[in-house]
Amino acid sequence: MNENTEENQKENQKENQNENQNEAEVISEGTDNDENAEEPLIVNQNTISSWIPARLDRLPFSRFHVHVMTWILDGLEVTIISVIGTILSRSDVLGISDVEIGLIGTIYISGAICGALVLGYLSDKYGRRALFTKIPFIYATASLFTAVLGLNFPLFVIWNWFIGFGIGGEYSSVNSTVDEFIPSAVRGRVNIFVNGSYWLGGLLGASVSLLLLNTSLIGPNYGWRIFFGIGFVLGIGIYFLRRTLPESPRWLMIHGRNEEAERIVTEIEKKVFAKKPEVPIPEDAEPVVITPGFKTSYKLIAKRMFKVDKKKSILGLSLMIGQAFFYNGLFFTYALVLKKFYNVYSDSVGIYLIFFCIGNFLGPTILGQLFDKIGRIPMISGTYILSGLLLLATSFLFLEDKLNAITQTLCWAVIFFVASAGASSAYLTVSEIFPLELRALAISFFYSTGTGLGGIISPFIFGALVSTKSRIKVFWGYVFATSLMVFAGVLELFIGVKSEGQSLEKIAKPLSSS
């Protein structure tokens, strides 16, 4: 009798376990139920229904949303690297070679890749705010150490690697935070603008370089160190600007902290509607039903990207690789081109760079709204293809020696007026088209992979090409950059995602949704 009872209990336990396992399966579009059954992803069975995404998306753009838009650190850092090369090459400073100038950019980008992967993972695991508010400290500390302890080339690039590490984390942290707070109606233009504000940092760097790199005013071994000191001050300032921001309600929601998320959204609504007319939730909006407790991992994101969302992954990689090679190759060696081919030296580079940065900033600012009005696919493909063709035309003029320092700069300013909006749209794309649970990790993955394949090698390659003083060799480098941009633009036409005006949850259904 006891044996039969024990057997019945065991059978009941097995049945309950099977039922619980079935309840825990996440059935996402394009996924395989058997695979999910083998590797259960849900660890919490408390299903919730939430209006948080709909409440956030229907808010009018306000002063609160402006606080999220702080993204100028990388622009300052990249500008510093691009303009100090000729100073660092002096024998009375660090005495580095032209190839080593290109290598500085490569090492910086390698640090950014590592930072994106590590800090992007932590952002999905521990929260957007946890990383969003702390990353500026990493950047600031590394900038200070570069200024004080950059006594030779090895030490300089070591500390510069850590600067890149902090900046890499910014990419995933900033883009995921912006997307999850900004209303869907203006998400495209805001994301494009935020990534374009990178060039405000560039403009600051270019302007300050006119003073700091003027060796008749400041010794050559001190001006560039003050440059990095400014980066330290800016990093600390951005920390204080961000510390009042709350955690992302969307992140809290999928991690089982719905009450906290509701409270934050209510506070945001009070702030916004105190100065703006109240907007009701659209009638066609629906609540998101999820089962909190989703586990994030690199294994999961790889499985999602290469099995479920292959087309999206190919698109994201193409956009990222194209813009990374295009931008990093040209910009990190910008000052070197002016020096080698137009006899422009370090104390004057900032003048030309100011116009370059203005073009880069105005592009996203002016064109950004069209990504919401005209749509993602026509604007992304259009900016990529057009910027590639403009570079090709400029390359022919460069090859035939038809340009001078001023006209070369003006051509680049026009090219990057378009390309800057295109490059920003690459980050917009990868931040929108993957599920909430994997957003920061997806951004970091695509940034790291795209930048690794396109960004690490391009400064080194272009540095080597420019150092030869051969116009034909530099020309073919530009042609290759053109081909990558045009290819990515054409690919967008065929497999791009129409996401303008839609909620993030509709574009990519949360993996924990029921």
Short mmCIF file of C-alpha atoms in Angstrom, two decimals:
data_model
loop_
_atom_site.label_atom_id
_atom_site.label_comp_id
_atom_site.label_asym_id
_atom_site.label_seq_id
_atom_site.Cartn_x
_atom_site.Cartn_y
_atom_site.Cartn_z
CA MET A 1 0.00 0.00 0.00
CA ASN A 2 2.78 2.40 0.98
CA GLU A 3 4.72 1.45 -2.15
CA ASN A 4 1.70 2.28 -4.36
CA THR A 5 1.23 5.60 -2.57
CA GLU A 6 4.88 6.51 -3.08
CA GLU A 7 4.66 5.58 -6.77
CA ASN A 8 1.54 7.74 -7.20
CA GLN A 9 3.27 10.67 -5.49
CA LYS A 10 6.27 10.32 -7.81
CA GLU A 11 4.01 10.23 -10.86
CA ASN A 12 2.14 13.33 -9.66
CA GLN A 13 5.43 15.15 -9.08
CA LYS A 14 6.58 14.32 -12.62
CA GLU A 15 3.28 15.56 -14.05
CA ASN A 16 3.55 18.82 -12.07
CA GLN A 17 7.12 19.31 -13.24
CA ASN A 18 6.07 18.79 -16.85
CA GLU A 19 3.21 21.28 -16.45
CA ASN A 20 5.52 23.87 -14.87
CA GLN A 21 8.03 23.38 -17.65
CA ASN A 22 5.36 23.90 -20.29
CA GLU A 23 4.21 27.07 -18.55
CA ALA A 24 7.77 28.36 -18.48
CA GLU A 25 8.38 28.02 -22.20
CA VAL A 26 8.70 31.25 -24.14
CA ILE A 27 7.15 30.99 -27.57
CA SER A 28 8.63 33.81 -29.65
CA GLU A 29 8.13 34.43 -33.33
CA GLY A 30 10.43 32.17 -35.29
CA THR A 31 11.62 30.17 -32.26
CA ASP A 32 11.43 26.42 -31.84
CA ASN A 33 9.45 25.07 -28.89
CA ASP A 34 11.66 22.02 -28.53
CA GLU A 35 14.77 24.16 -28.17
CA ASN A 36 13.11 26.23 -25.46
CA ALA A 37 12.00 23.08 -23.68
CA GLU A 38 15.59 21.84 -23.62
CA GLU A 39 16.84 25.12 -22.22
CA PRO A 40 14.11 26.85 -20.17
CA LEU A 41 14.62 30.62 -20.06
CA ILE A 42 11.94 31.68 -17.63
CA VAL A 43 12.72 31.29 -13.95
CA ASN A 44 9.74 33.15 -12.48
CA GLN A 45 6.14 32.01 -13.02
CA ASN A 46 4.40 35.27 -11.96
CA THR A 47 2.88 36.56 -15.20
CA ILE A 48 2.01 40.27 -15.24
CA SER A 49 0.12 42.57 -17.57
CA SER A 50 1.59 46.06 -17.87
CA TRP A 51 0.64 49.31 -19.59
CA ILE A 52 4.09 50.80 -18.93
CA PRO A 53 5.31 50.77 -22.57
CA ALA A 54 2.07 52.36 -23.84
CA ARG A 55 2.17 55.02 -21.11
CA LEU A 56 5.77 55.94 -21.94
CA ASP A 57 5.23 55.97 -25.71
CA ARG A 58 2.24 58.31 -25.60
CA LEU A 59 4.06 61.03 -23.60
CA PRO A 60 4.85 64.29 -25.41
CA PHE A 61 8.55 65.12 -25.71
CA SER A 62 9.52 67.21 -22.70
CA ARG A 63 12.32 68.59 -20.55
CA PHE A 64 12.58 65.24 -18.78
CA HIS A 65 13.53 63.52 -22.03
CA VAL A 66 16.26 66.09 -22.66
CA HIS A 67 18.03 64.88 -19.49
CA VAL A 68 18.52 61.49 -21.11
CA MET A 69 20.32 63.05 -24.08
CA THR A 70 23.93 63.32 -22.88
CA TRP A 71 26.36 61.86 -25.38
CA ILE A 72 29.42 63.95 -26.28
CA LEU A 73 32.29 62.08 -24.63
CA ASP A 74 33.30 59.98 -27.60
CA GLY A 75 33.24 62.97 -29.93
CA LEU A 76 35.71 64.79 -27.70
CA GLU A 77 37.95 61.75 -27.34
CA VAL A 78 38.04 60.92 -31.05
CA THR A 79 38.79 64.55 -31.86
CA ILE A 80 41.66 64.57 -29.38
CA ILE A 81 43.15 61.47 -30.98
CA SER A 82 42.71 62.84 -34.50
CA VAL A 83 44.41 66.20 -33.86
CA ILE A 84 47.22 65.38 -31.41
CA GLY A 85 48.96 62.92 -33.69
CA THR A 86 51.29 65.49 -35.20
CA ILE A 87 52.17 66.84 -31.74
CA LEU A 88 52.91 63.38 -30.34
CA SER A 89 55.17 62.66 -33.31
CA ARG A 90 57.56 65.45 -32.30
CA SER A 91 60.88 64.21 -30.94
CA ASP A 92 60.55 66.45 -27.87
CA VAL A 93 57.14 64.93 -26.99
CA LEU A 94 56.64 61.16 -27.57
CA GLY A 95 58.37 60.83 -30.94
CA ILE A 96 55.88 58.35 -32.40
CA SER A 97 55.72 57.36 -36.08
CA ASP A 98 52.89 57.87 -38.58
CA VAL A 99 51.94 54.21 -38.32
CA GLU A 100 51.82 54.51 -34.52
CA ILE A 101 49.47 57.48 -34.90
CA GLY A 102 47.04 55.16 -36.71
CA LEU A 103 47.71 52.50 -34.08
CA ILE A 104 46.52 54.86 -31.32
CA GLY A 105 43.07 54.86 -32.91
CA THR A 106 43.13 51.10 -33.32
CA ILE A 107 44.00 50.51 -29.65
CA TYR A 108 41.38 53.01 -28.52
CA ILE A 109 38.72 51.20 -30.55
CA SER A 110 39.81 47.80 -29.20
CA GLY A 111 39.20 49.17 -25.71
CA ALA A 112 35.79 50.42 -26.81
CA ILE A 113 34.91 46.97 -28.11
CA CYS A 114 35.82 45.30 -24.83
CA GLY A 115 33.94 47.95 -22.88
CA ALA A 116 30.83 47.50 -24.99
CA LEU A 117 30.78 43.73 -24.49
CA VAL A 118 31.43 43.80 -20.75
CA LEU A 119 29.39 46.86 -19.78
CA GLY A 120 26.58 46.05 -22.23
CA TYR A 121 26.12 42.67 -20.55
CA LEU A 122 26.13 44.32 -17.11
CA SER A 123 23.57 46.89 -18.29
CA ASP A 124 21.10 44.14 -19.21
CA LYS A 125 21.81 42.27 -15.99
CA TYR A 126 21.97 45.05 -13.37
CA GLY A 127 20.02 47.88 -14.99
CA ARG A 128 20.43 50.83 -17.32
CA ARG A 129 20.90 53.40 -14.58
CA ALA A 130 23.55 51.35 -12.78
CA LEU A 131 25.81 51.66 -15.82
CA PHE A 132 24.50 54.92 -17.29
CA THR A 133 25.58 56.87 -14.21
CA LYS A 134 28.89 55.11 -13.51
CA ILE A 135 30.50 54.82 -16.93
CA PRO A 136 31.53 58.52 -17.00
CA PHE A 137 33.74 57.78 -13.97
CA ILE A 138 35.67 55.16 -15.94
CA TYR A 139 36.21 57.60 -18.78
CA ALA A 140 37.11 60.47 -16.46
CA THR A 141 39.65 58.45 -14.46
CA ALA A 142 41.34 57.07 -17.57
CA SER A 143 41.50 60.57 -19.09
CA LEU A 144 43.20 61.90 -15.97
CA PHE A 145 45.73 59.05 -15.95
CA THR A 146 46.48 59.61 -19.65
CA ALA A 147 47.19 63.28 -18.98
CA VAL A 148 49.40 62.64 -15.95
CA LEU A 149 50.98 59.24 -16.63
CA GLY A 150 51.18 59.17 -20.44
CA LEU A 151 54.97 59.47 -20.33
CA ASN A 152 55.74 57.35 -23.40
CA PHE A 153 53.91 55.61 -26.23
CA PRO A 154 53.19 52.30 -24.39
CA LEU A 155 51.80 54.08 -21.31
CA PHE A 156 49.83 56.49 -23.47
CA VAL A 157 48.05 53.73 -25.41
CA ILE A 158 47.40 51.68 -22.25
CA TRP A 159 45.47 54.50 -20.59
CA ASN A 160 43.86 55.40 -23.89
CA TRP A 161 42.60 51.81 -24.10
CA PHE A 162 40.78 52.33 -20.79
CA ILE A 163 39.25 55.54 -22.12
CA GLY A 164 37.92 53.49 -25.01
CA PHE A 165 36.65 50.87 -22.55
CA GLY A 166 34.44 53.48 -20.89
CA ILE A 167 33.28 54.93 -24.19
CA GLY A 168 32.35 51.47 -25.49
CA GLY A 169 30.03 51.01 -22.54
CA GLU A 170 28.44 54.34 -23.38
CA TYR A 171 27.23 53.09 -26.76
CA SER A 172 25.07 50.30 -25.34
CA SER A 173 24.06 52.19 -22.21
CA VAL A 174 23.06 55.45 -23.91
CA ASN A 175 21.25 53.91 -26.88
CA SER A 176 19.25 51.41 -24.82
CA THR A 177 18.34 54.07 -22.24
CA VAL A 178 17.27 56.59 -24.88
CA ASP A 179 15.11 54.07 -26.75
CA GLU A 180 13.36 52.87 -23.60
CA PHE A 181 12.46 56.38 -22.36
CA ILE A 182 11.77 58.35 -25.54
CA PRO A 183 8.18 58.36 -26.97
CA SER A 184 7.80 56.20 -30.08
CA ALA A 185 6.63 59.10 -32.27
CA VAL A 186 9.98 60.89 -31.96
CA ARG A 187 12.31 58.01 -31.09
CA GLY A 188 14.03 58.07 -34.48
CA ARG A 189 14.94 61.75 -34.55
CA VAL A 190 15.96 61.78 -30.87
CA ASN A 191 18.18 58.72 -31.22
CA ILE A 192 19.76 60.16 -34.38
CA PHE A 193 20.31 63.49 -32.63
CA VAL A 194 21.80 61.91 -29.50
CA ASN A 195 24.31 59.93 -31.55
CA GLY A 196 24.94 63.04 -33.63
CA SER A 197 25.62 65.10 -30.48
CA TYR A 198 28.85 63.12 -30.42
CA TRP A 199 30.04 65.91 -32.71
CA LEU A 200 29.38 68.59 -30.11
CA GLY A 201 32.24 66.95 -28.26
CA GLY A 202 34.18 66.99 -31.51
CA LEU A 203 33.43 70.68 -32.00
CA LEU A 204 34.58 71.39 -28.44
CA GLY A 205 37.78 69.47 -29.05
CA ALA A 206 38.47 71.20 -32.37
CA SER A 207 37.90 74.66 -30.89
CA VAL A 208 40.03 74.07 -27.81
CA SER A 209 42.82 72.56 -29.92
CA LEU A 210 43.43 75.95 -31.52
CA LEU A 211 44.66 77.14 -28.13
CA LEU A 212 46.09 74.02 -26.54
CA LEU A 213 48.05 72.86 -29.58
CA ASN A 214 49.46 76.28 -30.38
CA THR A 215 53.08 75.71 -29.37
CA SER A 216 53.80 79.44 -29.33
CA LEU A 217 51.35 79.77 -26.42
CA ILE A 218 51.64 76.42 -24.62
CA GLY A 219 54.59 74.04 -24.60
CA PRO A 220 54.09 71.02 -26.89
CA ASN A 221 54.37 68.60 -23.96
CA TYR A 222 51.62 70.32 -21.95
CA GLY A 223 48.83 71.28 -24.35
CA TRP A 224 47.76 67.73 -25.20
CA ARG A 225 47.79 66.78 -21.51
CA ILE A 226 45.44 69.66 -20.71
CA PHE A 227 43.26 68.31 -23.53
CA PHE A 228 42.78 65.02 -21.66
CA GLY A 229 42.26 66.97 -18.43
CA ILE A 230 39.24 68.58 -20.05
CA GLY A 231 37.94 65.09 -20.74
CA PHE A 232 38.23 64.32 -17.03
CA VAL A 233 36.21 67.42 -16.08
CA LEU A 234 33.59 66.68 -18.73
CA GLY A 235 33.19 63.08 -17.54
CA ILE A 236 32.59 64.20 -13.95
CA GLY A 237 30.11 66.82 -15.13
CA ILE A 238 28.09 64.27 -17.10
CA TYR A 239 27.93 62.03 -14.03
CA PHE A 240 26.20 64.78 -12.03
CA LEU A 241 23.88 65.46 -14.96
CA ARG A 242 22.79 61.81 -15.10
CA ARG A 243 22.51 60.91 -11.44
CA THR A 244 18.94 62.26 -11.16
CA LEU A 245 17.66 59.93 -13.88
CA PRO A 246 15.55 56.95 -12.72
CA GLU A 247 15.98 53.34 -13.76
CA SER A 248 14.33 52.33 -17.03
CA PRO A 249 10.73 51.27 -16.23
CA ARG A 250 10.87 48.80 -19.10
CA TRP A 251 13.94 47.12 -17.60
CA LEU A 252 12.30 47.01 -14.15
CA MET A 253 9.15 45.51 -15.66
CA ILE A 254 10.86 42.48 -17.20
CA HIS A 255 12.86 41.91 -14.01
CA GLY A 256 9.79 41.51 -11.81
CA ARG A 257 9.88 44.99 -10.27
CA ASN A 258 6.63 46.20 -11.78
CA GLU A 259 5.48 48.22 -8.76
CA GLU A 260 8.71 50.23 -8.82
CA ALA A 261 8.33 50.68 -12.57
CA GLU A 262 4.73 51.89 -12.17
CA ARG A 263 5.83 54.39 -9.54
CA ILE A 264 8.57 55.81 -11.78
CA VAL A 265 6.23 56.14 -14.77
CA THR A 266 3.66 57.91 -12.59
CA GLU A 267 6.33 60.38 -11.43
CA ILE A 268 7.43 60.99 -15.02
CA GLU A 269 3.82 61.58 -16.09
CA LYS A 270 3.35 64.12 -13.29
CA LYS A 271 6.45 66.04 -14.39
CA VAL A 272 5.53 65.97 -18.07
CA PHE A 273 1.82 66.76 -17.73
CA ALA A 274 2.49 69.57 -15.27
CA LYS A 275 3.70 71.61 -18.25
CA LYS A 276 2.17 69.76 -21.21
CA PRO A 277 -1.47 68.89 -22.08
CA GLU A 278 -2.32 65.38 -20.91
CA VAL A 279 -2.39 62.80 -23.69
CA PRO A 280 -4.57 59.67 -23.35
CA ILE A 281 -3.29 56.21 -24.17
CA PRO A 282 -4.24 55.40 -27.80
CA GLU A 283 -7.34 53.22 -28.19
CA ASP A 284 -5.46 50.65 -30.25
CA ALA A 285 -2.73 50.26 -27.62
CA GLU A 286 -2.48 46.99 -25.75
CA PRO A 287 -0.82 45.98 -22.48
CA VAL A 288 2.31 43.87 -22.54
CA VAL A 289 1.87 40.48 -20.88
CA ILE A 290 5.17 39.05 -19.66
CA THR A 291 6.61 36.54 -17.26
CA PRO A 292 9.45 38.30 -15.40
CA GLY A 293 12.70 36.59 -14.53
CA PHE A 294 14.31 36.25 -17.93
CA LYS A 295 18.00 35.28 -17.94
CA THR A 296 20.36 37.09 -20.31
CA SER A 297 23.52 35.51 -21.70
CA TYR A 298 25.86 35.69 -24.68
CA LYS A 299 24.76 32.16 -25.57
CA LEU A 300 21.15 33.29 -25.76
CA ILE A 301 21.88 36.36 -27.87
CA ALA A 302 24.00 34.31 -30.28
CA LYS A 303 21.18 31.75 -30.59
CA ARG A 304 18.62 34.49 -31.12
CA MET A 305 20.66 36.35 -33.72
CA PHE A 306 22.03 33.51 -35.79
CA LYS A 307 19.05 31.13 -35.66
CA VAL A 308 15.94 33.26 -35.24
CA ASP A 309 16.83 36.72 -36.58
CA LYS A 310 19.41 35.98 -39.26
CA LYS A 311 18.27 38.74 -41.63
CA LYS A 312 18.21 41.32 -38.86
CA SER A 313 21.69 40.26 -37.79
CA ILE A 314 23.09 40.50 -41.32
CA LEU A 315 21.54 43.94 -41.66
CA GLY A 316 22.89 45.16 -38.32
CA LEU A 317 26.40 43.90 -39.04
CA SER A 318 26.45 45.43 -42.53
CA LEU A 319 25.35 48.83 -41.26
CA MET A 320 27.83 48.76 -38.38
CA ILE A 321 30.82 47.52 -40.39
CA GLY A 322 30.20 50.00 -43.19
CA GLN A 323 29.96 53.08 -40.99
CA ALA A 324 32.79 51.95 -38.68
CA PHE A 325 35.30 51.49 -41.51
CA PHE A 326 34.10 54.66 -43.23
CA TYR A 327 34.22 56.87 -40.16
CA ASN A 328 37.15 55.56 -38.17
CA GLY A 329 39.44 55.22 -41.16
CA LEU A 330 38.83 58.73 -42.43
CA PHE A 331 38.50 60.62 -39.17
CA PHE A 332 41.40 59.13 -37.22
CA THR A 333 43.77 60.01 -40.10
CA TYR A 334 42.11 63.33 -41.01
CA ALA A 335 44.91 65.48 -39.56
CA LEU A 336 47.54 63.23 -41.11
CA VAL A 337 46.06 63.75 -44.61
CA LEU A 338 46.12 67.52 -44.12
CA LYS A 339 49.75 67.33 -43.01
CA LYS A 340 51.07 64.93 -45.65
CA PHE A 341 49.23 66.25 -48.70
CA TYR A 342 48.40 69.88 -47.86
CA ASN A 343 51.18 70.88 -45.42
CA VAL A 344 48.77 71.75 -42.59
CA TYR A 345 50.31 71.29 -39.14
CA SER A 346 48.90 70.59 -35.71
CA ASP A 347 48.37 74.17 -34.54
CA SER A 348 46.10 74.83 -37.57
CA VAL A 349 44.24 71.52 -37.88
CA GLY A 350 41.56 72.64 -35.42
CA ILE A 351 40.41 75.40 -37.78
CA TYR A 352 39.62 72.90 -40.52
CA LEU A 353 38.20 70.42 -38.04
CA ILE A 354 35.64 72.92 -36.76
CA PHE A 355 33.89 72.97 -40.14
CA PHE A 356 34.17 69.20 -40.36
CA CYS A 357 32.45 68.82 -36.97
CA ILE A 358 29.76 71.37 -37.82
CA GLY A 359 28.80 69.35 -40.90
CA ASN A 360 28.73 66.15 -38.84
CA PHE A 361 26.46 67.69 -36.20
CA LEU A 362 24.08 69.48 -38.56
CA GLY A 363 23.42 66.29 -40.54
CA PRO A 364 21.67 64.35 -37.75
CA THR A 365 20.07 67.54 -36.41
CA ILE A 366 18.44 68.47 -39.72
CA LEU A 367 17.89 65.03 -41.25
CA GLY A 368 16.92 63.21 -38.03
CA GLN A 369 13.23 64.16 -38.16
CA LEU A 370 12.93 62.56 -41.60
CA PHE A 371 13.65 59.14 -40.10
CA ASP A 372 10.28 59.44 -38.33
CA LYS A 373 8.38 61.24 -41.11
CA ILE A 374 9.62 59.56 -44.29
CA GLY A 375 10.59 56.30 -42.61
CA ARG A 376 13.59 54.24 -41.56
CA ILE A 377 14.18 52.25 -44.76
CA PRO A 378 14.31 55.11 -47.31
CA MET A 379 16.35 57.36 -45.02
CA ILE A 380 18.86 54.75 -43.84
CA SER A 381 19.46 53.39 -47.33
CA GLY A 382 19.53 56.88 -48.81
CA THR A 383 22.10 58.30 -46.38
CA TYR A 384 24.37 55.27 -46.72
CA ILE A 385 24.32 55.17 -50.53
CA LEU A 386 24.60 58.94 -50.98
CA SER A 387 27.49 59.33 -48.54
CA GLY A 388 29.35 56.53 -50.32
CA LEU A 389 28.86 58.13 -53.72
CA LEU A 390 29.93 61.54 -52.41
CA LEU A 391 33.14 60.02 -51.03
CA LEU A 392 33.78 58.36 -54.38
CA ALA A 393 33.43 61.68 -56.21
CA THR A 394 35.73 63.40 -53.71
CA SER A 395 38.25 60.57 -54.04
CA PHE A 396 38.59 61.20 -57.77
CA LEU A 397 39.19 64.91 -57.11
CA PHE A 398 41.79 63.97 -54.49
CA LEU A 399 43.48 61.54 -56.89
CA GLU A 400 43.73 64.20 -59.61
CA ASP A 401 45.09 66.74 -57.09
CA LYS A 402 42.18 69.10 -57.74
CA LEU A 403 41.68 69.99 -54.07
CA ASN A 404 43.43 72.08 -51.44
CA ALA A 405 43.11 71.94 -47.65
CA ILE A 406 39.99 74.14 -47.68
CA THR A 407 38.12 72.45 -50.53
CA GLN A 408 39.08 68.99 -49.22
CA THR A 409 37.61 69.92 -45.84
CA LEU A 410 34.45 71.32 -47.43
CA CYS A 411 34.00 68.11 -49.43
CA TRP A 412 34.41 66.03 -46.29
CA ALA A 413 31.96 68.28 -44.42
CA VAL A 414 29.30 67.67 -47.10
CA ILE A 415 30.01 63.92 -47.12
CA PHE A 416 29.70 63.61 -43.37
CA PHE A 417 26.63 65.84 -43.22
CA VAL A 418 24.91 62.86 -44.83
CA ALA A 419 27.10 60.07 -43.41
CA SER A 420 26.70 61.23 -39.80
CA ALA A 421 22.93 60.73 -39.98
CA GLY A 422 23.51 57.36 -41.63
CA ALA A 423 26.01 56.20 -39.02
CA SER A 424 23.66 57.28 -36.23
CA SER A 425 20.87 55.28 -37.84
CA ALA A 426 22.97 52.12 -37.53
CA TYR A 427 22.76 52.43 -33.73
CA LEU A 428 19.06 53.27 -33.99
CA THR A 429 18.48 50.11 -36.03
CA VAL A 430 20.20 47.62 -33.75
CA SER A 431 18.66 49.20 -30.65
CA GLU A 432 15.12 48.86 -32.03
CA ILE A 433 14.96 45.51 -33.80
CA PHE A 434 15.91 43.16 -30.96
CA PRO A 435 13.91 42.25 -27.82
CA LEU A 436 14.01 44.32 -24.65
CA GLU A 437 15.76 41.62 -22.63
CA LEU A 438 18.73 41.68 -25.01
CA ARG A 439 18.79 45.34 -26.06
CA ALA A 440 22.02 46.57 -24.44
CA LEU A 441 23.75 43.27 -25.18
CA ALA A 442 22.60 43.40 -28.81
CA ILE A 443 23.90 46.96 -29.21
CA SER A 444 27.23 46.02 -27.67
CA PHE A 445 27.46 42.87 -29.79
CA PHE A 446 26.86 44.68 -33.07
CA TYR A 447 29.00 47.65 -32.10
CA SER A 448 31.85 45.36 -31.07
CA THR A 449 31.60 43.05 -34.07
CA GLY A 450 31.08 45.84 -36.59
CA THR A 451 33.75 48.05 -35.10
CA GLY A 452 36.11 45.13 -34.69
CA LEU A 453 35.83 44.18 -38.35
CA GLY A 454 35.54 47.69 -39.73
CA GLY A 455 36.89 50.08 -37.12
CA ILE A 456 39.99 48.51 -35.63
CA ILE A 457 41.75 47.83 -38.91
CA SER A 458 40.69 50.98 -40.79
CA PRO A 459 42.73 53.59 -38.82
CA PHE A 460 45.80 51.38 -39.09
CA ILE A 461 45.24 50.76 -42.82
CA PHE A 462 44.57 54.40 -43.65
CA GLY A 463 47.47 55.50 -41.44
CA ALA A 464 49.78 53.22 -43.42
CA LEU A 465 48.32 54.36 -46.76
CA VAL A 466 48.61 58.06 -45.94
CA SER A 467 52.18 57.66 -44.66
CA THR A 468 53.24 56.52 -48.15
CA LYS A 469 52.19 59.91 -49.56
CA SER A 470 50.75 58.00 -52.51
CA ARG A 471 47.46 59.46 -53.71
CA ILE A 472 46.55 56.32 -55.65
CA LYS A 473 46.94 54.11 -52.57
CA VAL A 474 44.81 56.43 -50.44
CA PHE A 475 42.29 56.61 -53.30
CA TRP A 476 41.78 52.83 -53.29
CA GLY A 477 41.30 52.94 -49.53
CA TYR A 478 38.49 55.48 -50.05
CA VAL A 479 36.97 53.33 -52.80
CA PHE A 480 36.81 50.34 -50.47
CA ALA A 481 35.11 52.46 -47.77
CA THR A 482 32.63 53.61 -50.42
CA SER A 483 31.79 50.04 -51.43
CA LEU A 484 30.99 49.05 -47.84
CA MET A 485 28.60 51.98 -47.38
CA VAL A 486 26.80 51.45 -50.69
CA PHE A 487 26.43 47.71 -50.04
CA ALA A 488 24.90 48.36 -46.59
CA GLY A 489 22.53 50.94 -48.07
CA VAL A 490 21.31 48.56 -50.78
CA LEU A 491 20.86 45.79 -48.22
CA GLU A 492 18.69 48.10 -46.12
CA LEU A 493 16.37 48.54 -49.11
CA PHE A 494 15.75 44.80 -49.27
CA ILE A 495 15.66 43.64 -45.63
CA GLY A 496 15.28 46.84 -43.59
CA VAL A 497 12.71 46.99 -40.78
CA LYS A 498 9.89 49.54 -40.88
CA SER A 499 9.85 50.66 -37.25
CA GLU A 500 8.92 54.35 -37.31
CA GLY A 501 6.17 55.30 -34.85
CA GLN A 502 5.88 51.80 -33.39
CA SER A 503 6.45 50.70 -29.82
CA LEU A 504 9.61 48.73 -29.12
CA GLU A 505 7.50 45.79 -27.98
CA LYS A 506 5.66 45.70 -31.32
CA ILE A 507 8.88 45.89 -33.36
CA ALA A 508 10.48 43.08 -31.38
CA LYS A 509 8.24 41.07 -29.06
CA PRO A 510 9.82 40.61 -25.59
CA LEU A 511 11.18 37.11 -25.10
CA SER A 512 9.37 36.93 -21.77
CA SER A 513 5.98 37.87 -23.23
CA SER A 514 3.13 35.43 -22.72
#
